[in-house]
PDB file of C-alpha atoms in Angstrom:
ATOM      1  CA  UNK L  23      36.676 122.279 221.403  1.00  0.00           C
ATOM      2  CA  UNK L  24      34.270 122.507 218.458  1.00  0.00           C
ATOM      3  CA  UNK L  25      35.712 122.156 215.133  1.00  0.00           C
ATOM      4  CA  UNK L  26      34.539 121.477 211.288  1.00  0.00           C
ATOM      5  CA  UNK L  27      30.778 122.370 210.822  1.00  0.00           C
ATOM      6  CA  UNK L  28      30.169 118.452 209.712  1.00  0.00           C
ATOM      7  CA  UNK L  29      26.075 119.482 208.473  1.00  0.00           C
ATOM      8  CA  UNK L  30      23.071 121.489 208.561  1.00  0.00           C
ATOM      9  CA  UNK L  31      20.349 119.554 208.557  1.00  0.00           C
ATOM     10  CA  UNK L  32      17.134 120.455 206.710  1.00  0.00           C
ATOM     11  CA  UNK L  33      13.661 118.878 207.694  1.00  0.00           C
ATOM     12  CA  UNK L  34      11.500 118.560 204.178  1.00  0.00           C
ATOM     13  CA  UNK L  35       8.211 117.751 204.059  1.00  0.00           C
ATOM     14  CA  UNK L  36       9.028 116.055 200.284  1.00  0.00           C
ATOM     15  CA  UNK L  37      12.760 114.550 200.266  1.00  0.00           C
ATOM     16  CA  UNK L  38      12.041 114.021 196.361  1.00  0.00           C
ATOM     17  CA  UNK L  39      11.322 117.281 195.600  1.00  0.00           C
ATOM     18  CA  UNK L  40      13.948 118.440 197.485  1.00  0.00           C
ATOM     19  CA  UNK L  41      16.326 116.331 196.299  1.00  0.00           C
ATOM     20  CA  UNK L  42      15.759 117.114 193.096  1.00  0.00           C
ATOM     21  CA  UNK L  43      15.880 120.698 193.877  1.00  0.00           C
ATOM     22  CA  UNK L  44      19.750 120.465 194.922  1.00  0.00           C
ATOM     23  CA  UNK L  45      20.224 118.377 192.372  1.00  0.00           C
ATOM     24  CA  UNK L  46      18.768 120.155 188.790  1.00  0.00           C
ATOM     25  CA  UNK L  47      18.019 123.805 190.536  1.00  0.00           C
ATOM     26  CA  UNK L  48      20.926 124.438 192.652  1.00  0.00           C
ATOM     27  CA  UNK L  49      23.393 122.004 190.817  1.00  0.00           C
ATOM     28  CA  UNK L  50      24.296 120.362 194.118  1.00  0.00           C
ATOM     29  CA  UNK L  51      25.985 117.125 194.212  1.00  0.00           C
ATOM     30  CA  UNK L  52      22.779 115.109 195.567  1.00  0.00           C
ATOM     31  CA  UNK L  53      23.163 111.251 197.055  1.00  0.00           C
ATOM     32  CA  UNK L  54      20.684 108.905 197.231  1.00  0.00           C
ATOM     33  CA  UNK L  55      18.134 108.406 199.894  1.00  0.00           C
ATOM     34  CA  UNK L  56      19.298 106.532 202.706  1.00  0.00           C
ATOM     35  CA  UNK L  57      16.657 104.963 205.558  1.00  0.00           C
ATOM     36  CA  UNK L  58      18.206 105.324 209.112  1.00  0.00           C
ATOM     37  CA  UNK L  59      15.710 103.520 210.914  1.00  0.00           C
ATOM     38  CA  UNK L  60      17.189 103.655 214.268  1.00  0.00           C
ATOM     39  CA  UNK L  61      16.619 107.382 214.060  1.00  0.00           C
ATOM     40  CA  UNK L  62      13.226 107.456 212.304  1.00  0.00           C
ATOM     41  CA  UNK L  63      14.596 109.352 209.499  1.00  0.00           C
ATOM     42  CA  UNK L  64      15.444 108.752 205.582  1.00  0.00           C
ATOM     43  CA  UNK L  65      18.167 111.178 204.919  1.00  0.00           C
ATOM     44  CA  UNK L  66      19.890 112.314 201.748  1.00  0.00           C
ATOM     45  CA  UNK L  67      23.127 113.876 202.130  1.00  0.00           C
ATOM     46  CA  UNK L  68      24.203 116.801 199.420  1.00  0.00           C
ATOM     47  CA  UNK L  69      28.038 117.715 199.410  1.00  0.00           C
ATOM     48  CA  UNK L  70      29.284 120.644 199.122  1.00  0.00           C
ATOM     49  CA  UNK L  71      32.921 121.487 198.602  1.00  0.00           C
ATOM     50  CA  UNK L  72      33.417 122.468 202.499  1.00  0.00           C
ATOM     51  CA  UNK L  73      30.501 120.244 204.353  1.00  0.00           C
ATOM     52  CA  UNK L  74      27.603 118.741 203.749  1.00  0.00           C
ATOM     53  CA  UNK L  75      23.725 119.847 203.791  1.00  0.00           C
ATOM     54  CA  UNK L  76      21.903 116.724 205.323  1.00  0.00           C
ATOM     55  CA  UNK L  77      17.576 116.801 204.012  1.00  0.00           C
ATOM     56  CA  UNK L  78      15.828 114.703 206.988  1.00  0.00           C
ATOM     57  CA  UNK L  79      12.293 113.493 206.040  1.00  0.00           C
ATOM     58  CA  UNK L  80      10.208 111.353 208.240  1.00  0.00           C
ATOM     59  CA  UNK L  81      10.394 107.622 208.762  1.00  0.00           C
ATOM     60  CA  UNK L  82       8.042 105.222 210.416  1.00  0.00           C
ATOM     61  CA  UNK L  83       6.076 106.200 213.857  1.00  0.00           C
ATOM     62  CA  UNK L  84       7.231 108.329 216.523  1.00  0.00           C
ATOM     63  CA  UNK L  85      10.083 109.949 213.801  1.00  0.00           C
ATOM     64  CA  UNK L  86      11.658 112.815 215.443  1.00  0.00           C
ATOM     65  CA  UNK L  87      11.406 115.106 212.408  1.00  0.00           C
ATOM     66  CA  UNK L  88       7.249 115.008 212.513  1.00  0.00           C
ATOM     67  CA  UNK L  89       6.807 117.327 214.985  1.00  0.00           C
ATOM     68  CA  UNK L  90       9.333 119.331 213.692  1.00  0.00           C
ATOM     69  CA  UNK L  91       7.303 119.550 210.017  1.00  0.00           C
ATOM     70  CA  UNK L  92       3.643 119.682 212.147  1.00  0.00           C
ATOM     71  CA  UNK L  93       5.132 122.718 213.339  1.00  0.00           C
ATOM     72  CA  UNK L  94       6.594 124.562 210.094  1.00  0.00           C
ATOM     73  CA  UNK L  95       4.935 122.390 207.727  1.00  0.00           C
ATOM     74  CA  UNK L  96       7.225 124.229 204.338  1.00  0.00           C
ATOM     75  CA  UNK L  97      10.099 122.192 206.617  1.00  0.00           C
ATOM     76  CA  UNK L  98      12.864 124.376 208.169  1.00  0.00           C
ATOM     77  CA  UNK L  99      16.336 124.567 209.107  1.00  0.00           C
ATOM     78  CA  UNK L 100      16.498 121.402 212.273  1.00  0.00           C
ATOM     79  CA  UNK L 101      19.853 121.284 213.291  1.00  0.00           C
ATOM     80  CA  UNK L 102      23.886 121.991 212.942  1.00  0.00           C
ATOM     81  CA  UNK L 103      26.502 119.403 213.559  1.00  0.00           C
ATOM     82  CA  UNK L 104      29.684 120.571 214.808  1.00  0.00           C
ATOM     83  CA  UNK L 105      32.704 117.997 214.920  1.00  0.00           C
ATOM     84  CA  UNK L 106      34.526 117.243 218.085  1.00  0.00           C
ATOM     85  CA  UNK L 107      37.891 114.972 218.950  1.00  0.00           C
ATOM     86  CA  UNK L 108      36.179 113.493 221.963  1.00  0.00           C
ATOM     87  CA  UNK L 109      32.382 113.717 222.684  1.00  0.00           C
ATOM     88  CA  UNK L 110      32.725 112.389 226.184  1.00  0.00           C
ATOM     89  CA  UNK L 111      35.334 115.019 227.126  1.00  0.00           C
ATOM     90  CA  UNK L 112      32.774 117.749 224.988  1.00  0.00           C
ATOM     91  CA  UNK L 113      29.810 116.614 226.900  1.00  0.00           C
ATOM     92  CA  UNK L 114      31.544 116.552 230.506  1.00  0.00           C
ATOM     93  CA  UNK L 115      32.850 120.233 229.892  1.00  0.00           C
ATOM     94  CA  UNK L 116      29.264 121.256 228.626  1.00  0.00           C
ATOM     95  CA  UNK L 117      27.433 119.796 231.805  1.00  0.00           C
ATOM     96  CA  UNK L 118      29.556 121.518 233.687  1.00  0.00           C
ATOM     97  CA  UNK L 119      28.837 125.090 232.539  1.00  0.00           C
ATOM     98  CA  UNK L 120      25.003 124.091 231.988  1.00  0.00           C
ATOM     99  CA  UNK L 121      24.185 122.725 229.280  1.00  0.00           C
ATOM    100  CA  UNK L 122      21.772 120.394 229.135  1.00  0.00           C
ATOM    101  CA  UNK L 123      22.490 117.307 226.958  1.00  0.00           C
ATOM    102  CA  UNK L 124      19.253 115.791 225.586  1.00  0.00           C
ATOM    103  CA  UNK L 125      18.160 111.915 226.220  1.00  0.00           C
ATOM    104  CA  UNK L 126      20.091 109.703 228.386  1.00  0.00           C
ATOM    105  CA  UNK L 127      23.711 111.688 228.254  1.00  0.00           C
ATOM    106  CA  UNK L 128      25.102 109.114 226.218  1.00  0.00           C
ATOM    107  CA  UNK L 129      26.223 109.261 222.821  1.00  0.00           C
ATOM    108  CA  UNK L 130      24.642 107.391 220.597  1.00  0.00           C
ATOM    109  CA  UNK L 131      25.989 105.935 216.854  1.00  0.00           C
ATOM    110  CA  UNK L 132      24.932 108.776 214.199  1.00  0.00           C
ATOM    111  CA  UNK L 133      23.704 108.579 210.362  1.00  0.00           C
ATOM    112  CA  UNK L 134      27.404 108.701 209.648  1.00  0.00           C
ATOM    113  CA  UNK L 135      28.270 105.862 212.097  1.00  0.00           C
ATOM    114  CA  UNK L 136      30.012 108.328 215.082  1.00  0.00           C
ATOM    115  CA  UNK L 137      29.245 108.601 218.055  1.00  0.00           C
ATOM    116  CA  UNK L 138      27.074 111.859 218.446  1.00  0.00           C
ATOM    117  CA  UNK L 139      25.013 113.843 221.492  1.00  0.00           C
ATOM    118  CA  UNK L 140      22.549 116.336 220.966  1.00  0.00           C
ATOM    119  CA  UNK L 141      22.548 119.775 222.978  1.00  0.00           C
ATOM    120  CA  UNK L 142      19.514 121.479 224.228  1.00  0.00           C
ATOM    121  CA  UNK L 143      18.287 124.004 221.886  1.00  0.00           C
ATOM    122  CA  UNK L 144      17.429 126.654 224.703  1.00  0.00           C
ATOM    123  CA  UNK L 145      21.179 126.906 225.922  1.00  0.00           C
ATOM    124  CA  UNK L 146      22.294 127.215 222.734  1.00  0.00           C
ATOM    125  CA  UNK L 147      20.164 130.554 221.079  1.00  0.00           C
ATOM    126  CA  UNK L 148      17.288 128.532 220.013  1.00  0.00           C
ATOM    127  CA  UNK L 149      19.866 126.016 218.016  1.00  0.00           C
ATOM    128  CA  UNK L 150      19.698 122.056 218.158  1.00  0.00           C
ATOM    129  CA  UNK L 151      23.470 121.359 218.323  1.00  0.00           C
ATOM    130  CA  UNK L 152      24.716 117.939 217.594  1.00  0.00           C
ATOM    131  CA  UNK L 153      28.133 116.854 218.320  1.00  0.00           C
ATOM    132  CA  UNK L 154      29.813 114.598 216.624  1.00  0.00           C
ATOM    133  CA  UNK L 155      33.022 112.728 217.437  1.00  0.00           C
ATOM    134  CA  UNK L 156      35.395 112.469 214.469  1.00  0.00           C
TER     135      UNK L 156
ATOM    136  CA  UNK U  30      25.460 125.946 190.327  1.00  0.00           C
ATOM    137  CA  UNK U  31      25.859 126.289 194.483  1.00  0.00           C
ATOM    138  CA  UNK U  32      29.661 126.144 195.611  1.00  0.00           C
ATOM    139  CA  UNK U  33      30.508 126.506 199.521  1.00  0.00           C
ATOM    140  CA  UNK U  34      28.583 126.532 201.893  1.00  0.00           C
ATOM    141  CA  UNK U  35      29.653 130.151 203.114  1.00  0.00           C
ATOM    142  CA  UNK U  36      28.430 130.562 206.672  1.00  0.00           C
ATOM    143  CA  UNK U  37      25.285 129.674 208.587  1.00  0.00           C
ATOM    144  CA  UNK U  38      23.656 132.757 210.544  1.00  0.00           C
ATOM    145  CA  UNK U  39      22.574 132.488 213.678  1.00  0.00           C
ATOM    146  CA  UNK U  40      19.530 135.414 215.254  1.00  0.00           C
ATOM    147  CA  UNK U  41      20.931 135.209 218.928  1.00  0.00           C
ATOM    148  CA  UNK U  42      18.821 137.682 221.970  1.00  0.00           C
ATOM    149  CA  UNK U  43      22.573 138.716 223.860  1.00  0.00           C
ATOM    150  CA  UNK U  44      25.223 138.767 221.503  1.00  0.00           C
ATOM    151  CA  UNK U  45      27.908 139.371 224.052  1.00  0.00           C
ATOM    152  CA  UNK U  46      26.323 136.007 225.580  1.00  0.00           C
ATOM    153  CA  UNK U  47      26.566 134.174 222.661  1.00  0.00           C
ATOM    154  CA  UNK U  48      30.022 135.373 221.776  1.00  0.00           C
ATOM    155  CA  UNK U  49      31.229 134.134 225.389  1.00  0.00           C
ATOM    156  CA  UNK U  50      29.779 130.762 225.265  1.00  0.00           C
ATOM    157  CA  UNK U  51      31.207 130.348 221.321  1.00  0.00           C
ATOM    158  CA  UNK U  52      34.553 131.156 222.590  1.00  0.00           C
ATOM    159  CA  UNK U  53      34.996 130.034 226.245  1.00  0.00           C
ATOM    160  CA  UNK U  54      32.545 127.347 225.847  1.00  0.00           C
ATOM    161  CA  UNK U  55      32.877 125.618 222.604  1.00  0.00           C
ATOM    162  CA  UNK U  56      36.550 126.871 222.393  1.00  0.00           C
ATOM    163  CA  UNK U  57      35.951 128.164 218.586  1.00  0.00           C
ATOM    164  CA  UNK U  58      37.718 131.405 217.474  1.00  0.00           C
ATOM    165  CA  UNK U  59      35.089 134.373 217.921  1.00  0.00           C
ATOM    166  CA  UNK U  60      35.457 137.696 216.487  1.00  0.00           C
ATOM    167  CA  UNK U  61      34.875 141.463 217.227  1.00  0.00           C
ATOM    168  CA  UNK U  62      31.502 142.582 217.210  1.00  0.00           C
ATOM    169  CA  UNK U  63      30.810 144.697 213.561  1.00  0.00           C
ATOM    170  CA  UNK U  64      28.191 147.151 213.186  1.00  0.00           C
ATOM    171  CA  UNK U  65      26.741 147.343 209.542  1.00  0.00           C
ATOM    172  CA  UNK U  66      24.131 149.703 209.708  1.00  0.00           C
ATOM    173  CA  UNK U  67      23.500 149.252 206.067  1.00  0.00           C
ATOM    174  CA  UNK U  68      21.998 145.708 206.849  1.00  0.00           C
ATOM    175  CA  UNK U  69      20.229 146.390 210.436  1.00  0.00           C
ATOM    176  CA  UNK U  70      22.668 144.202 212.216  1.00  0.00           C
ATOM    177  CA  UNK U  71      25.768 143.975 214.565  1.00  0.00           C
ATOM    178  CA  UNK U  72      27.407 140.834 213.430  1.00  0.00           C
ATOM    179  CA  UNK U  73      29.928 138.466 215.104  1.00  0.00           C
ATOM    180  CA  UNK U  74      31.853 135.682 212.799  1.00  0.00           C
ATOM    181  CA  UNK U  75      32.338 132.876 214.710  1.00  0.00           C
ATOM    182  CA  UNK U  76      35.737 131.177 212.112  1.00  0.00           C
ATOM    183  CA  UNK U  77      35.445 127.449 212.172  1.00  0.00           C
ATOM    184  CA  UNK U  78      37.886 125.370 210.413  1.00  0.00           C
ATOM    185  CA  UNK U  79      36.180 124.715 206.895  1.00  0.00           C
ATOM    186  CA  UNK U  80      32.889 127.509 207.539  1.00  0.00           C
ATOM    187  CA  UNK U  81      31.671 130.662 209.649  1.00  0.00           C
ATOM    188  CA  UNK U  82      28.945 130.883 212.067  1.00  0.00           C
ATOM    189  CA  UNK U  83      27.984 134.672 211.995  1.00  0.00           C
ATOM    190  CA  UNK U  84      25.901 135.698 214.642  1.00  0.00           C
ATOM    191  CA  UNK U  85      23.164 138.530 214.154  1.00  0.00           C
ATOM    192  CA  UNK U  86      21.853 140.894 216.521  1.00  0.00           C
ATOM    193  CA  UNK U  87      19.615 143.948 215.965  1.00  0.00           C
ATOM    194  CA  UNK U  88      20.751 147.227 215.336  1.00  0.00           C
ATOM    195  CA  UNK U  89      18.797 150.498 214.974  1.00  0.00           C
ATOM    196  CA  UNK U  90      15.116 150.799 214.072  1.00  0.00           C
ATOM    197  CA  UNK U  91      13.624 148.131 211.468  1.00  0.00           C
ATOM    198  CA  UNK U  92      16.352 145.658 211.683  1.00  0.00           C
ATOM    199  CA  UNK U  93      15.507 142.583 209.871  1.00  0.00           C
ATOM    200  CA  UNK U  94      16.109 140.395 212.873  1.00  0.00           C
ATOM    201  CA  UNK U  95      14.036 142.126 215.274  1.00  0.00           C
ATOM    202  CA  UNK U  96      10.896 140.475 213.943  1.00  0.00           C
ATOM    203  CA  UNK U  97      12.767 137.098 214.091  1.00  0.00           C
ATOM    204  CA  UNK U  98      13.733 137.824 217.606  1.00  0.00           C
ATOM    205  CA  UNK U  99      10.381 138.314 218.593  1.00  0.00           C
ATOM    206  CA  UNK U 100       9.064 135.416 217.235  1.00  0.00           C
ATOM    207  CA  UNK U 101      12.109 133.558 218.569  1.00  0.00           C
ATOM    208  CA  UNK U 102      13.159 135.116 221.697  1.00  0.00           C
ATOM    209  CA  UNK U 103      15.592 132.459 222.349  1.00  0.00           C
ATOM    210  CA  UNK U 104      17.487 133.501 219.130  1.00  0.00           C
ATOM    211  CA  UNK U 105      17.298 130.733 216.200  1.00  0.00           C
ATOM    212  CA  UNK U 106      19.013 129.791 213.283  1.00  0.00           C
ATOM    213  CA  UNK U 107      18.179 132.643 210.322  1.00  0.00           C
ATOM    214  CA  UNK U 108      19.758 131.699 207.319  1.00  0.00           C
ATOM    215  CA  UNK U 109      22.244 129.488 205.081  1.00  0.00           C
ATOM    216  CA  UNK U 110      24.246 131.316 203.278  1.00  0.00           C
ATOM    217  CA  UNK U 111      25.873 129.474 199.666  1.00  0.00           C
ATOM    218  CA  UNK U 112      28.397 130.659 197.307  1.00  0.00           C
ATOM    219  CA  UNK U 113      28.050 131.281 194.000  1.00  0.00           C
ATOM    220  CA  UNK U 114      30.368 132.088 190.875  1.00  0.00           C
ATOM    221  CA  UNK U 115      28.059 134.370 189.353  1.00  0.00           C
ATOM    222  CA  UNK U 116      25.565 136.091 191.254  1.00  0.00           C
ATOM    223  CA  UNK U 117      23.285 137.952 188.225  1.00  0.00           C
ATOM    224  CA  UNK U 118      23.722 134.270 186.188  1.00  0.00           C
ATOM    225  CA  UNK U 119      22.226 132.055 189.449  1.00  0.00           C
ATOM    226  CA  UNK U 120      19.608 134.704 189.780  1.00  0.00           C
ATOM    227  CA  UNK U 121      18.350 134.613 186.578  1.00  0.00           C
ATOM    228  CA  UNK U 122      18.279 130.324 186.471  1.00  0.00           C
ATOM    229  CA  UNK U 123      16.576 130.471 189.645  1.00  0.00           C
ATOM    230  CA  UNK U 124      14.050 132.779 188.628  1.00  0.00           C
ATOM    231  CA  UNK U 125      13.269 131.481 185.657  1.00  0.00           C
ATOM    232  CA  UNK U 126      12.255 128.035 187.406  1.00  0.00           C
ATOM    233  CA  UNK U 127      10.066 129.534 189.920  1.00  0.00           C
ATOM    234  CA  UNK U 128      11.831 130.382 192.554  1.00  0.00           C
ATOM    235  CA  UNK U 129      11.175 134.376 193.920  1.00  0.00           C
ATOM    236  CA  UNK U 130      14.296 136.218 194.936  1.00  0.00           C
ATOM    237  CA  UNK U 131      13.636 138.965 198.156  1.00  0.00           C
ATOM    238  CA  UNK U 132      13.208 142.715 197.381  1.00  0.00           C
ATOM    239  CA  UNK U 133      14.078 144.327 194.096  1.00  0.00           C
ATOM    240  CA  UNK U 134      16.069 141.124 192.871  1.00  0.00           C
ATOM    241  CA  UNK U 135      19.232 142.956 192.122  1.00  0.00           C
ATOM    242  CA  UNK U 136      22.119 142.038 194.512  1.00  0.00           C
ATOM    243  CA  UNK U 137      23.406 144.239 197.483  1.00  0.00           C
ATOM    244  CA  UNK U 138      26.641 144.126 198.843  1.00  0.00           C
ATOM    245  CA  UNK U 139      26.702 142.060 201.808  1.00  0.00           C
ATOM    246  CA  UNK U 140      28.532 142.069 205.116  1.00  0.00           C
ATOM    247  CA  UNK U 141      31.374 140.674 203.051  1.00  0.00           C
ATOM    248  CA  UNK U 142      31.250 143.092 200.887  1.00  0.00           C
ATOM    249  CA  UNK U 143      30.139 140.807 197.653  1.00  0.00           C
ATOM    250  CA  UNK U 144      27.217 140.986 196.265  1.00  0.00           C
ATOM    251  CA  UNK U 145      24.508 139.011 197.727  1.00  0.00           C
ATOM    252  CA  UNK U 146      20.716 137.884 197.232  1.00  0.00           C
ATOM    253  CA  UNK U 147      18.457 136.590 199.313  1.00  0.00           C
ATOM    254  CA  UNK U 148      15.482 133.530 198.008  1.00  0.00           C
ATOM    255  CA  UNK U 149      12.578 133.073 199.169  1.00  0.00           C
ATOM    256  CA  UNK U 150      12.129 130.661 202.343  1.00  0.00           C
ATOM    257  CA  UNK U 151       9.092 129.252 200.495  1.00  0.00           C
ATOM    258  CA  UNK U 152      10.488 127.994 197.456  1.00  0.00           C
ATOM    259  CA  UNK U 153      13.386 126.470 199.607  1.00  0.00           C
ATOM    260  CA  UNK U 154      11.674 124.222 202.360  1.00  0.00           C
ATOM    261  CA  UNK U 155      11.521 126.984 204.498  1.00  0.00           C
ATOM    262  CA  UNK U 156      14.941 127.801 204.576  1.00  0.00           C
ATOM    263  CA  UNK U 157      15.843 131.133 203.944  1.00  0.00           C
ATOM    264  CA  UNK U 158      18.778 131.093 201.624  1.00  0.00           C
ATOM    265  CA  UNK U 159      21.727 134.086 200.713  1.00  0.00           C
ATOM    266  CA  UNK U 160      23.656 133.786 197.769  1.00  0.00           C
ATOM    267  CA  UNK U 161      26.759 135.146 197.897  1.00  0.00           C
ATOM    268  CA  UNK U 162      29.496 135.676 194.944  1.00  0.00           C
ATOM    269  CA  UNK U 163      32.611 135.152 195.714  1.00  0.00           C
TER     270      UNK U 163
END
């Protein structure tokens, strides 16, 4: 069902530092910031040859990423983004073995304009999944 | 300087578990369980289509993942793991701006068998990052 690893996202508690970081320290190939207000988060994407790393950073109230950084304030790994062919089929296969999708159960349009779902860390060793439908 | 994004590692509390719901579940392509006392760890690779999930389980006294574990009983992601052309040559840029490399700072050979380093979760928003050349 899964297929390409689309991103692991990285919460940062200073997306210019970071950035930079990719950029001059680690050589990365390092795009600009990008506000995604829909999902209270600026994100810069880096690109590797094989996938991309996505840094999240805060934006507005209520962004999803604050707790995260309250919590490991250095910033930590967040989530990983696997690809699927159909996310309604995905989610429909996951309910039925138990896993809990998070929110309403329906997909929602991503930073990359796709329809994605996120999966409950707990059923998944301690990792937020995203799906993604490519 | 950082090439592919070799796999991301994954601290899971059953591995059999996790191995079950990777394959049957999320329909990837799971592999055999490999010891490698050498590293602490009973690894699974998990072969997506452009990456590897490896999972990582204790093994023997003073594994490196047991103190993860029990901070993170549900499991949790443990590390991104990026390729490299020249291991000694990354080190040595990396060091000299600031960033601390783990242990004695001379590369070990990994689960791949290539030499690897590890970097400092610190100096890498909390991330804690293997280098691996390849």
């Amino acid at each position: 069902m899964i297929g390409r690893l689309n991103h692991v996202a990285i919460a940062v508690p200073d997306l210019e530092a970071a950035s930079a970081q990719y950029r001059d320290t680690l050589g990365a190939q390092v795009g600009a910031p990008q506000d995604e207000p829909d999902h209270g988060v600026t994100v810069v994407f880096i690109e590797l040859p094989n996938t991309k790393i996505e840094l999240l950073y805060p934006l507005g109230e209520n962004s999803p990423i604050q707790g995260f950084l309250d919590k490991n304030p250095a910033g930590g790994i967040h989530h990983i983004c696997y690809e699927v062919d159909d996310i309604l089929a995905a989610r429909d296969k996951l309910s039925a073995q138990g896993a809990r999708v998070l929110g309403t159960g329906e997909p929602k349009i991503g930073a990359h304009g796709k329809p994605v779902l996120f999966l409950h860390p707990k059923d998944f060793n301690g990792c937020l999944v995203e799906l993604e439908q490519v």
